PDB file of C-alpha atoms in Angstrom:
ATOM      1  CA  MET I   1     -31.455  19.630 -41.647  1.00 51.00           C
ATOM      2  CA  THR I   2     -28.380  20.029 -39.455  1.00 56.00           C
ATOM      3  CA  GLU I   3     -30.424  19.046 -36.409  1.00 57.00           C
ATOM      4  CA  ILE I   4     -31.666  15.884 -38.137  1.00 56.00           C
ATOM      5  CA  ILE I   5     -28.110  14.889 -39.052  1.00 54.00           C
ATOM      6  CA  MET I   6     -26.957  15.475 -35.468  1.00 57.00           C
ATOM      7  CA  ASN I   7     -29.843  13.358 -34.118  1.00 74.00           C
ATOM      8  CA  GLN I   8     -28.886  10.535 -36.488  1.00 83.00           C
ATOM      9  CA  LYS I   9     -25.251  10.807 -35.413  1.00 85.00           C
ATOM     10  CA  GLU I  10     -26.277  10.580 -31.761  1.00 87.00           C
ATOM     11  CA  LYS I  11     -28.484   7.541 -32.390  1.00 87.00           C
ATOM     12  CA  ILE I  12     -25.706   5.752 -34.268  1.00 89.00           C
ATOM     13  CA  SER I  13     -23.174   6.745 -31.601  1.00 90.00           C
ATOM     14  CA  LYS I  14     -25.420   5.363 -28.853  1.00 89.00           C
ATOM     15  CA  ILE I  15     -25.646   2.051 -30.708  1.00 89.00           C
ATOM     16  CA  ILE I  16     -21.857   1.914 -31.169  1.00 91.00           C
ATOM     17  CA  SER I  17     -21.244   2.736 -27.491  1.00 90.00           C
ATOM     18  CA  ALA I  18     -23.703   0.039 -26.425  1.00 88.00           C
ATOM     19  CA  LEU I  19     -22.287  -2.594 -28.790  1.00 90.00           C
ATOM     20  CA  PHE I  20     -18.745  -1.931 -27.610  1.00 91.00           C
ATOM     21  CA  PHE I  21     -19.525  -1.510 -23.931  1.00 89.00           C
ATOM     22  CA  PRO I  22     -16.416  -2.711 -22.013  1.00 90.00           C
ATOM     23  CA  MET I  23     -18.121  -5.793 -20.544  1.00 90.00           C
ATOM     24  CA  ILE I  24     -19.329  -6.907 -23.976  1.00 92.00           C
ATOM     25  CA  ASN I  25     -15.794  -6.521 -25.316  1.00 93.00           C
ATOM     26  CA  THR I  26     -14.587  -8.714 -22.460  1.00 95.00           C
ATOM     27  CA  ILE I  27     -17.017 -11.523 -23.318  1.00 95.00           C
ATOM     28  CA  ILE I  28     -16.096 -11.461 -27.016  1.00 95.00           C
ATOM     29  CA  VAL I  29     -12.339 -11.258 -26.507  1.00 95.00           C
ATOM     30  CA  PHE I  30     -12.074 -14.000 -23.904  1.00 96.00           C
ATOM     31  CA  SER I  31     -14.476 -16.263 -25.816  1.00 95.00           C
ATOM     32  CA  LEU I  32     -12.130 -16.084 -28.797  1.00 95.00           C
ATOM     33  CA  VAL I  33      -8.985 -16.552 -26.725  1.00 93.00           C
ATOM     34  CA  ILE I  34     -10.405 -19.495 -24.767  1.00 94.00           C
ATOM     35  CA  PHE I  35     -12.378 -21.451 -27.342  1.00 93.00           C
ATOM     36  CA  LEU I  36      -9.884 -21.042 -30.177  1.00 91.00           C
ATOM     37  CA  ASN I  37      -7.095 -22.304 -27.935  1.00 84.00           C
ATOM     38  CA  LYS I  38      -5.875 -25.637 -29.327  1.00 82.00           C
ATOM     39  CA  TYR I  39      -4.067 -26.896 -26.249  1.00 84.00           C
ATOM     40  CA  ASN I  40      -6.911 -27.481 -23.789  1.00 88.00           C
ATOM     41  CA  THR I  41      -9.861 -29.855 -23.756  1.00 90.00           C
ATOM     42  CA  PRO I  42     -13.440 -28.568 -24.243  1.00 91.00           C
ATOM     43  CA  LYS I  43     -14.078 -29.265 -20.563  1.00 92.00           C
ATOM     44  CA  GLU I  44     -11.044 -27.196 -19.516  1.00 93.00           C
ATOM     45  CA  ASN I  45     -12.048 -24.383 -21.847  1.00 94.00           C
ATOM     46  CA  SER I  46     -15.559 -24.333 -20.398  1.00 95.00           C
ATOM     47  CA  TYR I  47     -14.077 -24.028 -16.908  1.00 95.00           C
ATOM     48  CA  PHE I  48     -11.802 -21.156 -17.957  1.00 96.00           C
ATOM     49  CA  PHE I  49     -14.711 -19.406 -19.661  1.00 96.00           C
ATOM     50  CA  MET I  50     -16.950 -19.638 -16.596  1.00 96.00           C
ATOM     51  CA  LEU I  51     -14.108 -18.401 -14.388  1.00 97.00           C
ATOM     52  CA  ILE I  52     -13.502 -15.366 -16.600  1.00 96.00           C
ATOM     53  CA  ILE I  53     -17.196 -14.561 -16.996  1.00 96.00           C
ATOM     54  CA  LEU I  54     -17.699 -14.710 -13.229  1.00 96.00           C
ATOM     55  CA  PHE I  55     -14.808 -12.472 -12.173  1.00 97.00           C
ATOM     56  CA  PHE I  56     -14.465 -10.236 -15.233  1.00 96.00           C
ATOM     57  CA  VAL I  57     -18.127  -9.737 -16.154  1.00 95.00           C
ATOM     58  CA  VAL I  58     -20.757 -10.961 -13.684  1.00 95.00           C
ATOM     59  CA  ILE I  59     -19.242  -9.668 -10.444  1.00 95.00           C
ATOM     60  CA  PRO I  60     -18.303  -6.232 -11.875  1.00 93.00           C
ATOM     61  CA  ILE I  61     -21.812  -5.823 -13.352  1.00 92.00           C
ATOM     62  CA  LEU I  62     -23.403  -6.946 -10.090  1.00 92.00           C
ATOM     63  CA  LEU I  63     -21.291  -4.415  -8.194  1.00 88.00           C
ATOM     64  CA  MET I  64     -22.301  -1.661 -10.613  1.00 86.00           C
ATOM     65  CA  TRP I  65     -25.948  -2.611 -10.090  1.00 88.00           C
ATOM     66  CA  ILE I  66     -25.481  -2.363  -6.308  1.00 85.00           C
ATOM     67  CA  PHE I  67     -23.758   1.024  -6.629  1.00 81.00           C
ATOM     68  CA  LYS I  68     -26.611   2.233  -8.832  1.00 79.00           C
ATOM     69  CA  LYS I  69     -29.279   0.887  -6.481  1.00 79.00           C
ATOM     70  CA  PHE I  70     -27.711   2.756  -3.558  1.00 75.00           C
ATOM     71  CA  LYS I  71     -27.383   5.867  -5.754  1.00 72.00           C
ATOM     72  CA  MET I  72     -23.595   5.884  -5.614  1.00 73.00           C
ATOM     73  CA  ILE I  73     -23.653   6.193  -9.414  1.00 73.00           C
ATOM     74  CA  LYS I  74     -26.375   7.386 -11.798  1.00 70.00           C
ATOM     75  CA  SER I  75     -25.837   4.841 -14.559  1.00 65.00           C
ATOM     76  CA  PHE I  76     -23.542   2.053 -15.712  1.00 61.00           C
ATOM     77  CA  ASP I  77     -21.823   4.622 -17.922  1.00 64.00           C
ATOM     78  CA  VAL I  78     -20.633   6.564 -14.819  1.00 58.00           C
ATOM     79  CA  PHE I  79     -20.235  10.051 -16.250  1.00 60.00           C
ATOM     80  CA  GLU I  80     -18.799  11.708 -13.138  1.00 68.00           C
ATOM     81  CA  ARG I  81     -15.024  11.274 -12.799  1.00 65.00           C
ATOM     82  CA  GLN I  82     -14.956  11.125  -8.980  1.00 74.00           C
ATOM     83  CA  LYS I  83     -17.678   8.461  -8.846  1.00 74.00           C
ATOM     84  CA  ARG I  84     -15.631   6.144 -11.062  1.00 82.00           C
ATOM     85  CA  ILE I  85     -12.970   5.553  -8.420  1.00 86.00           C
ATOM     86  CA  ILE I  86     -14.834   3.131  -6.111  1.00 87.00           C
ATOM     87  CA  PRO I  87     -16.239   0.993  -8.980  1.00 88.00           C
ATOM     88  CA  PHE I  88     -12.716   0.773 -10.426  1.00 91.00           C
ATOM     89  CA  ILE I  89     -11.280  -0.386  -7.098  1.00 92.00           C
ATOM     90  CA  PHE I  90     -13.859  -3.160  -6.697  1.00 92.00           C
ATOM     91  CA  THR I  91     -13.439  -4.164 -10.342  1.00 94.00           C
ATOM     92  CA  ILE I  92      -9.690  -4.492  -9.850  1.00 96.00           C
ATOM     93  CA  ILE I  93     -10.271  -6.673  -6.777  1.00 96.00           C
ATOM     94  CA  SER I  94     -12.633  -8.943  -8.744  1.00 97.00           C
ATOM     95  CA  TYR I  95     -10.205  -9.173 -11.672  1.00 97.00           C
ATOM     96  CA  SER I  96      -7.339  -9.968  -9.303  1.00 97.00           C
ATOM     97  CA  LEU I  97      -9.243 -12.797  -7.602  1.00 97.00           C
ATOM     98  CA  GLY I  98     -10.003 -14.317 -10.994  1.00 97.00           C
ATOM     99  CA  PHE I  99      -6.376 -13.996 -12.055  1.00 97.00           C
ATOM    100  CA  VAL I 100      -5.060 -15.643  -8.879  1.00 97.00           C
ATOM    101  CA  ILE I 101      -7.418 -18.612  -9.322  1.00 97.00           C
ATOM    102  CA  LEU I 102      -6.387 -18.864 -12.973  1.00 95.00           C
ATOM    103  CA  LEU I 103      -2.699 -18.670 -12.016  1.00 93.00           C
ATOM    104  CA  PHE I 104      -3.023 -21.680  -9.716  1.00 93.00           C
ATOM    105  CA  THR I 105      -5.187 -23.689 -12.080  1.00 93.00           C
ATOM    106  CA  LYS I 106      -3.343 -26.509 -13.799  1.00 87.00           C
ATOM    107  CA  ASP I 107      -2.814 -26.110 -17.561  1.00 87.00           C
ATOM    108  CA  SER I 108      -4.246 -22.601 -17.671  1.00 92.00           C
ATOM    109  CA  PRO I 109      -3.272 -21.074 -21.056  1.00 92.00           C
ATOM    110  CA  VAL I 110      -0.334 -18.662 -21.104  1.00 93.00           C
ATOM    111  CA  PHE I 111      -2.208 -16.279 -23.348  1.00 94.00           C
ATOM    112  CA  LEU I 112      -5.234 -16.238 -21.066  1.00 95.00           C
ATOM    113  CA  LYS I 113      -3.115 -15.419 -18.012  1.00 95.00           C
ATOM    114  CA  SER I 114      -1.363 -12.693 -19.970  1.00 96.00           C
ATOM    115  CA  MET I 115      -4.620 -11.107 -21.094  1.00 96.00           C
ATOM    116  CA  THR I 116      -6.191 -11.176 -17.644  1.00 96.00           C
ATOM    117  CA  LEU I 117      -3.119  -9.531 -16.117  1.00 96.00           C
ATOM    118  CA  CYS I 118      -3.316  -6.836 -18.810  1.00 97.00           C
ATOM    119  CA  TYR I 119      -6.912  -6.163 -17.770  1.00 97.00           C
ATOM    120  CA  ILE I 120      -5.816  -5.696 -14.154  1.00 97.00           C
ATOM    121  CA  ILE I 121      -2.867  -3.407 -14.873  1.00 97.00           C
ATOM    122  CA  ASN I 122      -4.768  -1.339 -17.442  1.00 97.00           C
ATOM    123  CA  THR I 123      -7.600  -0.804 -14.961  1.00 96.00           C
ATOM    124  CA  VAL I 124      -5.130   0.182 -12.237  1.00 96.00           C
ATOM    125  CA  VAL I 125      -3.599   2.760 -14.585  1.00 95.00           C
ATOM    126  CA  ILE I 126      -6.955   4.237 -15.547  1.00 93.00           C
ATOM    127  CA  LEU I 127      -7.911   4.346 -11.851  1.00 93.00           C
ATOM    128  CA  ILE I 128      -4.783   6.356 -11.059  1.00 94.00           C
ATOM    129  CA  VAL I 129      -5.433   8.734 -13.964  1.00 93.00           C
ATOM    130  CA  THR I 130      -9.075   9.125 -12.889  1.00 90.00           C
ATOM    131  CA  ILE I 131      -7.987  10.673  -9.586  1.00 89.00           C
ATOM    132  CA  TRP I 132      -6.889  13.745 -11.551  1.00 90.00           C
ATOM    133  CA  TRP I 133      -8.464  13.457 -15.002  1.00 92.00           C
ATOM    134  CA  LYS I 134     -11.231  11.659 -16.900  1.00 89.00           C
ATOM    135  CA  MET I 135      -9.945   9.292 -19.583  1.00 92.00           C
ATOM    136  CA  SER I 136     -12.162   7.325 -21.960  1.00 92.00           C
ATOM    137  CA  VAL I 137     -12.737   3.817 -20.605  1.00 92.00           C
ATOM    138  CA  HIS I 138     -14.580   2.851 -23.786  1.00 92.00           C
ATOM    139  CA  ALA I 139     -11.573   3.783 -25.932  1.00 95.00           C
ATOM    140  CA  MET I 140      -9.154   1.951 -23.664  1.00 95.00           C
ATOM    141  CA  ALA I 141     -11.479  -1.059 -23.360  1.00 94.00           C
ATOM    142  CA  ILE I 142     -11.564  -1.545 -27.135  1.00 96.00           C
ATOM    143  CA  ALA I 143      -7.918  -0.663 -27.806  1.00 97.00           C
ATOM    144  CA  GLY I 144      -6.330  -3.016 -25.259  1.00 96.00           C
ATOM    145  CA  PRO I 145      -8.235  -6.156 -26.273  1.00 96.00           C
ATOM    146  CA  ILE I 146      -7.586  -5.525 -29.978  1.00 97.00           C
ATOM    147  CA  VAL I 147      -3.844  -5.413 -29.294  1.00 97.00           C
ATOM    148  CA  GLY I 148      -4.172  -8.640 -27.301  1.00 95.00           C
ATOM    149  CA  LEU I 149      -6.030 -10.307 -30.161  1.00 96.00           C
ATOM    150  CA  HIS I 150      -3.355  -9.038 -32.552  1.00 96.00           C
ATOM    151  CA  TYR I 151      -0.782 -11.016 -30.562  1.00 94.00           C
ATOM    152  CA  PHE I 152      -3.076 -14.060 -30.635  1.00 93.00           C
ATOM    153  CA  PHE I 153      -4.259 -14.024 -34.266  1.00 94.00           C
ATOM    154  CA  GLY I 154      -1.594 -11.968 -36.017  1.00 94.00           C
ATOM    155  CA  ASN I 155      -2.056  -9.327 -38.720  1.00 95.00           C
ATOM    156  CA  VAL I 156      -5.560 -10.490 -39.620  1.00 95.00           C
ATOM    157  CA  ILE I 157      -6.634  -8.232 -36.718  1.00 96.00           C
ATOM    158  CA  LEU I 158      -5.152  -5.055 -38.266  1.00 96.00           C
ATOM    159  CA  PRO I 159      -8.442  -3.802 -39.821  1.00 95.00           C
ATOM    160  CA  PHE I 160     -10.107  -3.990 -36.404  1.00 96.00           C
ATOM    161  CA  TYR I 161      -7.910  -1.160 -35.113  1.00 96.00           C
ATOM    162  CA  LEU I 162     -10.367   1.112 -36.935  1.00 96.00           C
ATOM    163  CA  LEU I 163     -12.882   0.221 -34.212  1.00 96.00           C
ATOM    164  CA  ILE I 164     -10.836   2.343 -31.784  1.00 96.00           C
ATOM    165  CA  ILE I 165     -11.513   5.412 -33.936  1.00 95.00           C
ATOM    166  CA  LEU I 166     -15.176   4.467 -34.352  1.00 95.00           C
ATOM    167  CA  VAL I 167     -15.762   3.986 -30.626  1.00 95.00           C
ATOM    168  CA  GLY I 168     -13.788   7.117 -29.756  1.00 94.00           C
ATOM    169  CA  TYR I 169     -15.770   9.174 -32.242  1.00 94.00           C
ATOM    170  CA  SER I 170     -19.051   7.918 -30.762  1.00 94.00           C
ATOM    171  CA  ARG I 171     -17.978   8.999 -27.278  1.00 94.00           C
ATOM    172  CA  VAL I 172     -17.146  12.492 -28.513  1.00 93.00           C
ATOM    173  CA  VAL I 173     -20.461  12.807 -30.398  1.00 91.00           C
ATOM    174  CA  LEU I 174     -22.340  11.792 -27.238  1.00 89.00           C
ATOM    175  CA  LYS I 175     -20.298  14.402 -25.303  1.00 87.00           C
ATOM    176  CA  ARG I 176     -19.130  11.774 -22.827  1.00 88.00           C
ATOM    177  CA  HIS I 177     -15.517  12.697 -23.524  1.00 89.00           C
ATOM    178  CA  THR I 178     -13.360  15.277 -25.238  1.00 93.00           C
ATOM    179  CA  ILE I 179     -11.153  14.346 -28.185  1.00 94.00           C
ATOM    180  CA  ALA I 180      -8.107  14.461 -25.879  1.00 95.00           C
ATOM    181  CA  GLN I 181      -9.715  12.038 -23.412  1.00 95.00           C
ATOM    182  CA  VAL I 182     -10.562   9.608 -26.195  1.00 96.00           C
ATOM    183  CA  ILE I 183      -7.082   9.768 -27.738  1.00 95.00           C
ATOM    184  CA  ALA I 184      -5.519   9.272 -24.299  1.00 95.00           C
ATOM    185  CA  GLY I 185      -7.704   6.227 -23.629  1.00 95.00           C
ATOM    186  CA  GLY I 186      -6.992   4.669 -27.008  1.00 96.00           C
ATOM    187  CA  LEU I 187      -3.239   5.260 -26.956  1.00 96.00           C
ATOM    188  CA  THR I 188      -2.914   4.098 -23.352  1.00 96.00           C
ATOM    189  CA  GLY I 189      -4.793   0.894 -24.153  1.00 96.00           C
ATOM    190  CA  VAL I 190      -2.639   0.181 -27.216  1.00 97.00           C
ATOM    191  CA  LEU I 191       0.760   0.996 -25.704  1.00 96.00           C
ATOM    192  CA  LEU I 192       0.178  -0.530 -22.258  1.00 96.00           C
ATOM    193  CA  THR I 193      -1.188  -3.788 -23.654  1.00 97.00           C
ATOM    194  CA  ALA I 194       1.503  -4.088 -26.330  1.00 96.00           C
ATOM    195  CA  VAL I 195       4.326  -3.699 -23.799  1.00 96.00           C
ATOM    196  CA  GLN I 196       2.711  -6.025 -21.259  1.00 96.00           C
ATOM    197  CA  MET I 197       1.911  -8.794 -23.728  1.00 95.00           C
ATOM    198  CA  TYR I 198       5.496  -8.706 -24.975  1.00 93.00           C
ATOM    199  CA  PHE I 199       6.790  -9.509 -21.482  1.00 92.00           C
ATOM    200  CA  TYR I 200       3.923 -11.630 -20.125  1.00 93.00           C
ATOM    201  CA  LEU I 201       4.058 -14.206 -22.899  1.00 87.00           C
ATOM    202  CA  ASP I 202       7.628 -15.008 -21.814  1.00 83.00           C
ATOM    203  CA  LEU I 203       6.870 -14.640 -18.107  1.00 76.00           C
ATOM    204  CA  PHE I 204       4.174 -17.325 -18.037  1.00 75.00           C
TER     205      PHE I 204
END
């Protein structure tokens, strides 16, 4: 009976981890931020969306596929701490290129620039931590965007903070991370993003 319950927990946890894979979070979050922005035309929003998808989703996934093909990593979930470093570096480069283009694009939304810069800085921080310790990317990748959306939509987002616990729990059940690694990822995502958004919204 216990074994059946554990198998069910693992299946559910795998579904949760897949649904809230960092790249999927990115698509959802930026779709909301871009297409619910009232200050740009549909044509401008389509341009911003394609720009974000290219540099924040397509290129990072393509790089991961290349790393996997050349056996630099075993899977997109990159279990080994040391093997996360190179993918993080290339991801940061891709994010940064997208941000620079966005920065010099006329009428680019303040909130969009703020969110993209948060993605860069948060990834840099997790890269630095990864040199010594493995922190949960899944937890950080759900926590940061939720804080960003909280700034954008207000307190209607509050119930969605529970997703951080749900995703963190799934990572522990799947034995991808310890409880400490999940808590560290979640708290880092929340605190880093909250502080950055506070300053970036005035900066841009």
